[in-house]
Amino acid sequence: MPSSRRHPLLVPVLLCALAVLAARPTSASDSGAEGADGGAAAEVARLYADAAEATRQYEEGRREADAQRLRAQRLEGLLDRQRREIAVLRDDLGRIARAQYRDSGGLPGAAQMFLAGGPDELMRGQHLFSRANLALDNAIGKRRRAEERLANDEAKAAAAWRELDRRTGELAALKQSIEHKLQEARTRLQGEADASALAGSCRGAVRLEQPPTSFAQGWVAPVEAYELSASFGSGGSRWANRHTGQDFAVPIGTPVRSVGEGRVVSVSCGGAFGIQIVIEHPGGYYTQYAHLASVAVDQGERVMSGQWIGQAGTTGNSTGPHLHFEVRVTPELGSGVDPVPWLAERGVHLG
């Protein structure tokens, strides 16, 4: 019987590097505040929450698919063993038939009994005939049962591969739907952010309600998932002299976190940094978060370590979505220190 093995679809790649968020706007803070729903910034935040749930379902489904694949592979191994056993049974039947023919001198057992020369020879022939038939019947029955099990297990294996394909297809559709919605919302968010930066007027804080978090070390990276891009002191065409911070390549709408506790000393829009936030920390250091798409805090507000303060974007002098992060000894440009060793001294190692 031919194998029912099928080539399963690969489990699709995980959703693009999304922070596990559950966010929604709660209020705006000034006369330039957004509408009741917070506009595109709030929609992106809500979609990040949807993406978090989709990611959870996706991961659960991926684990189910992996388990299903293992079950299907085990069934395939069982089928291979059963096929080998049936081949051995076929050989046994042939061996039994050849032995019967050889022992009977080429005559059927019934003919041998008919031609027996006496009662003893007749009884001996009848015994041999019954034993040979019993062996043959047992071998045939064993083969038949093995073939029935093989057919059932092949059906199970085929069903397992079909279920794996179905589940994989559902996961791919889920991923595509969320990514499509999120991309559309990111585009609208960046459009609103560009308009604010061009006008030099921020749209007001869109509050992000995040799950309870606790950072025992007191300091965190400014974004949860990232790729490091332009580093401190590097040259390039996007800045006049040397790069004054560390860039984190992240998608538009990615939540930006305060690296430590402190107070928001400025929230501003326009200029080379686009929408930006500056926070003062204990010890006389300041951190800057630039090229944002939205802000979630107001000037003068106290923030905790790891608190979401805004969403990454590509406003101002930026050629792509990223967070520009600086550490300064004053709130003004020109007093920056290298953020990487500064964070490392505080237990945050970037990489």
Coordinates of C-alpha atoms in Angstrom, one line a residue:
M1 CA 0.0 0.0 0.0
P2 CA 1.6 3.4 -0.9
S3 CA 2.7 5.8 1.8
S4 CA 0.4 8.6 2.8
R5 CA 3.3 10.9 3.7
R6 CA 2.7 14.5 2.6
H7 CA 5.0 17.5 2.9
P8 CA 3.6 19.7 5.6
L9 CA 3.5 23.5 5.2
L10 CA 6.2 25.2 7.2
V11 CA 4.9 26.9 10.3
P12 CA 4.9 30.6 9.2
V13 CA 7.4 32.9 10.8
L14 CA 6.2 34.6 13.9
L15 CA 4.6 38.0 13.8
C16 CA 7.1 40.8 13.2
A17 CA 8.9 41.9 16.4
L18 CA 5.9 43.2 18.3
A19 CA 6.0 44.2 22.0
V20 CA 3.4 42.4 24.1
L21 CA 1.1 45.3 24.6
A22 CA -2.4 46.0 25.9
A23 CA -2.9 49.7 25.3
R24 CA -5.7 52.2 24.8
P25 CA -6.0 56.0 25.1
T26 CA -7.7 57.4 28.2
S27 CA -7.4 61.1 27.9
A28 CA -5.7 64.1 26.2
S29 CA -4.1 66.9 28.0
D30 CA -4.4 70.2 26.2
S31 CA -6.4 72.3 23.8
G32 CA -4.6 70.6 20.9
A33 CA -5.5 67.1 22.2
E34 CA -6.8 64.4 19.9
G35 CA -10.4 63.3 19.6
A36 CA -12.2 61.0 22.0
D37 CA -10.6 57.9 20.4
G38 CA -7.1 59.3 20.3
G39 CA -6.8 59.0 16.5
A40 CA -4.3 56.8 14.8
A41 CA -2.1 56.7 17.8
A42 CA -4.8 55.0 19.8
E43 CA -5.7 52.7 17.0
V44 CA -2.1 51.5 16.7
A45 CA -2.1 51.0 20.4
R46 CA -5.3 49.0 20.2
L47 CA -3.9 47.0 17.3
Y48 CA -0.8 46.2 19.3
A49 CA -3.1 44.8 21.9
D50 CA -4.8 42.7 19.2
A51 CA -1.4 41.7 18.0
A52 CA -0.4 40.6 21.5
E53 CA -3.4 38.3 21.6
A54 CA -2.8 37.1 18.1
T55 CA 0.8 36.4 19.0
R56 CA -0.4 34.3 22.0
Q57 CA -2.8 32.4 19.8
Y58 CA -0.1 32.0 17.1
E59 CA 2.4 30.7 19.6
E60 CA -0.2 28.3 21.1
G61 CA -1.1 27.1 17.6
R62 CA 2.5 26.7 16.6
R63 CA 3.1 24.5 19.6
E64 CA 0.0 22.5 18.6
A65 CA 1.2 22.2 15.1
D66 CA 4.6 21.0 16.3
A67 CA 2.9 18.4 18.5
Q68 CA 0.7 17.4 15.5
R69 CA 3.8 17.1 13.4
L70 CA 5.4 14.8 15.9
R71 CA 2.3 12.6 16.1
A72 CA 2.1 12.4 12.3
Q73 CA 5.8 11.5 12.2
R74 CA 5.4 8.8 14.8
L75 CA 2.5 7.4 12.8
E76 CA 4.6 7.4 9.6
G77 CA 7.3 5.4 11.5
L78 CA 4.6 3.0 12.7
L79 CA 3.4 2.6 9.1
D80 CA 7.0 1.9 7.9
R81 CA 7.4 -0.8 10.5
Q82 CA 4.0 -2.4 9.7
R83 CA 4.9 -2.4 6.0
R84 CA 8.1 -4.3 6.8
E85 CA 6.2 -6.7 9.0
I86 CA 3.7 -7.4 6.2
A87 CA 6.6 -8.1 3.8
V88 CA 7.9 -10.6 6.3
L89 CA 4.5 -12.2 6.5
R90 CA 4.3 -12.5 2.8
D91 CA 7.7 -14.3 2.8
D92 CA 6.4 -16.6 5.6
L93 CA 3.3 -17.6 3.5
G94 CA 5.6 -18.4 0.6
R95 CA 7.9 -20.4 2.8
I96 CA 5.0 -22.4 4.3
A97 CA 3.6 -23.1 0.9
R98 CA 6.9 -24.3 -0.4
A99 CA 7.5 -26.5 2.6
Q100 CA 4.1 -28.1 2.1
Y101 CA 4.8 -28.8 -1.5
R102 CA 8.3 -30.2 -0.7
D103 CA 7.1 -32.4 2.2
S104 CA 4.3 -33.8 0.2
G105 CA 6.6 -34.8 -2.7
G106 CA 4.7 -32.4 -5.0
L107 CA 1.3 -33.9 -4.3
P108 CA -1.5 -32.1 -2.4
G109 CA -2.1 -33.3 1.1
A110 CA -5.6 -34.7 0.3
A111 CA -4.1 -36.8 -2.5
Q112 CA -1.4 -38.2 -0.2
M113 CA -4.1 -39.4 2.3
F114 CA -6.1 -40.9 -0.5
L115 CA -3.1 -42.9 -1.7
A116 CA -2.0 -43.9 1.8
G117 CA -0.8 -47.5 2.1
G118 CA -2.4 -48.2 5.5
P119 CA -4.1 -46.7 8.6
D120 CA -0.8 -45.5 10.1
E121 CA 0.2 -43.7 7.0
L122 CA -3.3 -42.3 6.7
M123 CA -3.2 -40.9 10.2
R124 CA 0.2 -39.5 9.8
G125 CA -0.8 -37.8 6.6
Q126 CA -4.0 -36.4 8.2
H127 CA -1.9 -35.0 11.1
L128 CA 0.6 -33.4 8.7
F129 CA -2.2 -32.0 6.6
S130 CA -4.0 -30.5 9.6
R131 CA -0.8 -28.9 11.0
A132 CA 0.1 -27.4 7.7
N133 CA -3.3 -26.0 7.2
L134 CA -3.4 -24.5 10.7
A135 CA 0.0 -22.9 10.1
L136 CA -1.2 -21.5 6.8
D137 CA -4.5 -20.2 8.3
N138 CA -2.6 -18.5 11.1
A139 CA -0.2 -16.9 8.7
I140 CA -3.0 -15.7 6.5
G141 CA -5.0 -14.3 9.5
K142 CA -1.9 -12.6 10.9
R143 CA -1.2 -10.9 7.6
R144 CA -4.9 -9.9 7.2
R145 CA -5.0 -8.3 10.6
A146 CA -1.7 -6.5 10.0
E147 CA -3.0 -5.1 6.7
E148 CA -6.2 -3.9 8.4
R149 CA -4.1 -2.1 11.1
L150 CA -1.9 -0.6 8.4
A151 CA -4.9 0.7 6.5
N152 CA -6.4 2.3 9.7
D153 CA -3.0 3.8 10.7
E154 CA -2.5 5.2 7.2
A155 CA -5.9 6.9 7.4
K156 CA -4.9 8.4 10.8
A157 CA -1.6 9.6 9.4
A158 CA -3.3 11.2 6.4
A159 CA -5.8 12.9 8.8
A160 CA -2.9 14.2 10.9
W161 CA -1.2 15.8 8.0
R162 CA -4.4 17.4 6.8
E163 CA -5.0 18.8 10.3
L164 CA -1.5 20.2 10.4
D165 CA -2.0 21.9 7.0
R166 CA -5.4 23.3 8.2
R167 CA -3.9 24.7 11.4
T168 CA -0.9 26.2 9.6
G169 CA -3.2 27.9 7.1
E170 CA -5.2 29.4 9.9
L171 CA -2.1 30.8 11.6
A172 CA -0.9 32.3 8.3
A173 CA -4.2 34.0 7.8
L174 CA -4.2 35.3 11.3
K175 CA -0.7 36.7 10.9
Q176 CA -1.5 38.3 7.6
S177 CA -4.7 40.0 8.9
I178 CA -3.1 41.5 11.9
E179 CA 0.0 42.7 10.0
H180 CA -2.2 44.3 7.3
K181 CA -4.3 46.2 9.9
L182 CA -1.3 47.3 11.8
Q183 CA 0.5 48.5 8.7
E184 CA -2.5 50.6 7.7
A185 CA -2.7 52.1 11.2
R186 CA 1.0 52.8 11.3
T187 CA 0.8 54.7 8.1
R188 CA -2.1 56.9 9.4
L189 CA -0.2 57.4 12.7
Q190 CA 2.9 58.6 10.9
G191 CA 0.9 60.9 8.7
E192 CA -0.6 62.6 11.8
A193 CA 2.8 62.8 13.4
D194 CA 4.4 64.4 10.3
A195 CA 1.6 67.0 10.3
S196 CA 2.2 67.8 14.0
A197 CA 6.0 68.0 13.5
L198 CA 5.6 70.3 10.5
A199 CA 3.3 72.6 12.4
G200 CA 5.5 72.4 15.5
S201 CA 2.5 71.7 17.7
C202 CA 2.2 68.4 19.6
R203 CA -1.3 66.7 19.5
G204 CA -1.3 65.9 23.2
A205 CA -0.6 62.8 25.3
V206 CA -2.3 59.5 24.3
R207 CA -2.3 57.5 27.5
L208 CA -1.1 53.9 27.2
E209 CA -2.4 51.5 29.7
Q210 CA 0.2 48.9 30.2
P211 CA 0.2 45.7 32.2
P212 CA 1.8 45.9 35.7
T213 CA 5.6 45.7 35.4
S214 CA 8.4 45.7 37.9
F215 CA 12.0 46.3 37.0
A216 CA 14.1 45.4 40.1
Q217 CA 17.3 46.8 38.6
G218 CA 15.7 50.2 38.2
W219 CA 16.9 50.6 34.6
V220 CA 15.7 49.2 31.3
A221 CA 16.4 49.6 27.6
P222 CA 14.2 52.2 25.9
V223 CA 12.4 49.7 23.7
E224 CA 11.8 46.0 24.4
A225 CA 12.7 44.5 21.0
Y226 CA 15.0 46.2 18.6
E227 CA 18.0 46.2 16.3
L228 CA 20.8 48.6 17.0
S229 CA 21.6 50.9 14.1
A230 CA 23.6 54.2 14.2
S231 CA 25.8 54.4 17.3
F232 CA 27.2 57.3 19.3
G233 CA 29.9 59.3 17.6
S234 CA 29.4 57.7 14.1
G235 CA 29.4 59.9 11.0
G236 CA 26.7 60.1 8.4
S237 CA 24.7 62.4 6.1
R238 CA 21.7 62.7 8.4
W239 CA 23.6 64.9 11.0
A240 CA 25.9 67.8 10.8
N241 CA 28.9 66.5 12.7
R242 CA 28.8 63.2 14.7
H243 CA 25.8 61.1 15.8
T244 CA 24.9 62.2 19.3
G245 CA 23.0 59.1 20.5
Q246 CA 22.2 55.5 19.9
D247 CA 19.5 54.5 17.4
F248 CA 17.2 51.6 17.8
A249 CA 15.5 50.3 14.6
V250 CA 11.9 49.5 15.5
P251 CA 8.5 49.6 13.6
I252 CA 6.3 52.7 13.8
G253 CA 4.1 52.6 16.8
T254 CA 6.5 50.5 19.0
P255 CA 6.1 51.6 22.6
V256 CA 9.0 53.6 24.0
R257 CA 9.9 53.3 27.6
S258 CA 11.6 55.6 30.1
V259 CA 14.9 53.9 30.9
G260 CA 14.6 55.0 34.6
E261 CA 12.5 56.9 37.0
G262 CA 12.4 60.7 36.6
R263 CA 10.5 63.8 35.5
V264 CA 9.5 64.9 32.0
V265 CA 11.2 68.2 31.4
S266 CA 10.1 68.8 27.8
V267 CA 7.8 67.5 25.2
S268 CA 8.3 69.2 21.8
C269 CA 7.6 68.8 18.1
G270 CA 9.3 70.0 15.0
G271 CA 13.0 70.5 14.1
A272 CA 15.6 67.8 13.3
F273 CA 14.4 65.5 16.1
G274 CA 10.7 65.7 15.2
I275 CA 8.5 64.7 18.1
Q276 CA 10.7 64.2 21.2
I277 CA 10.7 63.8 25.0
V278 CA 13.5 64.7 27.5
I279 CA 13.4 63.2 31.0
E280 CA 15.6 64.2 34.0
H281 CA 16.8 61.4 36.2
P282 CA 18.3 61.4 39.7
G283 CA 22.0 62.0 39.6
G284 CA 22.0 64.8 37.1
Y285 CA 21.5 62.9 33.9
Y286 CA 18.9 63.5 31.2
T287 CA 17.6 61.1 28.5
Q288 CA 16.1 62.1 25.1
Y289 CA 13.7 60.0 23.0
A290 CA 13.4 61.5 19.5
H291 CA 11.7 60.9 16.1
L292 CA 8.5 59.7 17.9
A293 CA 5.1 59.2 16.3
S294 CA 3.2 60.1 19.5
V295 CA 3.7 61.0 23.1
A296 CA 2.0 59.4 26.2
V297 CA 3.2 61.8 28.9
D298 CA 3.0 65.5 29.6
Q299 CA 5.7 68.0 30.6
G300 CA 6.3 68.0 34.3
E301 CA 5.0 64.5 34.8
R302 CA 6.8 61.9 37.0
V303 CA 7.5 58.6 35.3
M304 CA 8.7 55.2 36.5
S305 CA 11.3 53.0 35.1
G306 CA 9.9 51.0 32.2
Q307 CA 6.8 53.2 31.8
W308 CA 5.6 53.7 28.3
I309 CA 6.1 57.4 27.3
G310 CA 5.4 57.4 23.6
Q311 CA 5.5 55.5 20.3
A312 CA 8.4 55.2 17.9
G313 CA 8.1 56.8 14.5
T314 CA 10.2 58.6 11.9
T315 CA 9.5 62.3 12.4
G316 CA 12.1 65.1 11.8
N317 CA 15.4 64.3 10.2
S318 CA 14.8 60.6 9.8
T319 CA 15.1 58.3 6.9
G320 CA 13.2 55.4 8.4
P321 CA 11.4 54.2 11.6
H322 CA 13.7 54.2 14.6
L323 CA 14.1 55.6 18.1
H324 CA 17.0 58.1 18.6
F325 CA 18.1 57.8 22.2
E326 CA 20.5 60.1 24.0
V327 CA 22.0 60.5 27.4
R328 CA 23.0 64.0 28.4
V329 CA 24.4 65.9 31.4
T330 CA 22.1 68.9 30.5
P331 CA 18.7 68.9 28.9
E332 CA 20.2 70.6 25.8
L333 CA 21.8 69.1 22.7
G334 CA 25.6 69.1 22.8
S335 CA 26.1 67.5 26.2
G336 CA 25.6 63.9 25.2
V337 CA 27.6 60.9 26.5
D338 CA 27.7 57.4 24.9
P339 CA 24.4 55.7 25.9
V340 CA 25.7 52.1 25.6
P341 CA 28.3 52.1 28.4
W342 CA 26.1 54.5 30.4
L343 CA 23.3 51.9 30.4
A344 CA 25.8 49.0 30.9
E345 CA 27.0 50.7 34.1
R346 CA 23.4 50.5 35.3
G347 CA 22.9 46.8 34.4
V348 CA 21.4 47.3 30.9
H349 CA 23.5 45.6 28.2
L350 CA 22.3 46.3 24.7
G351 CA 22.9 43.9 21.9

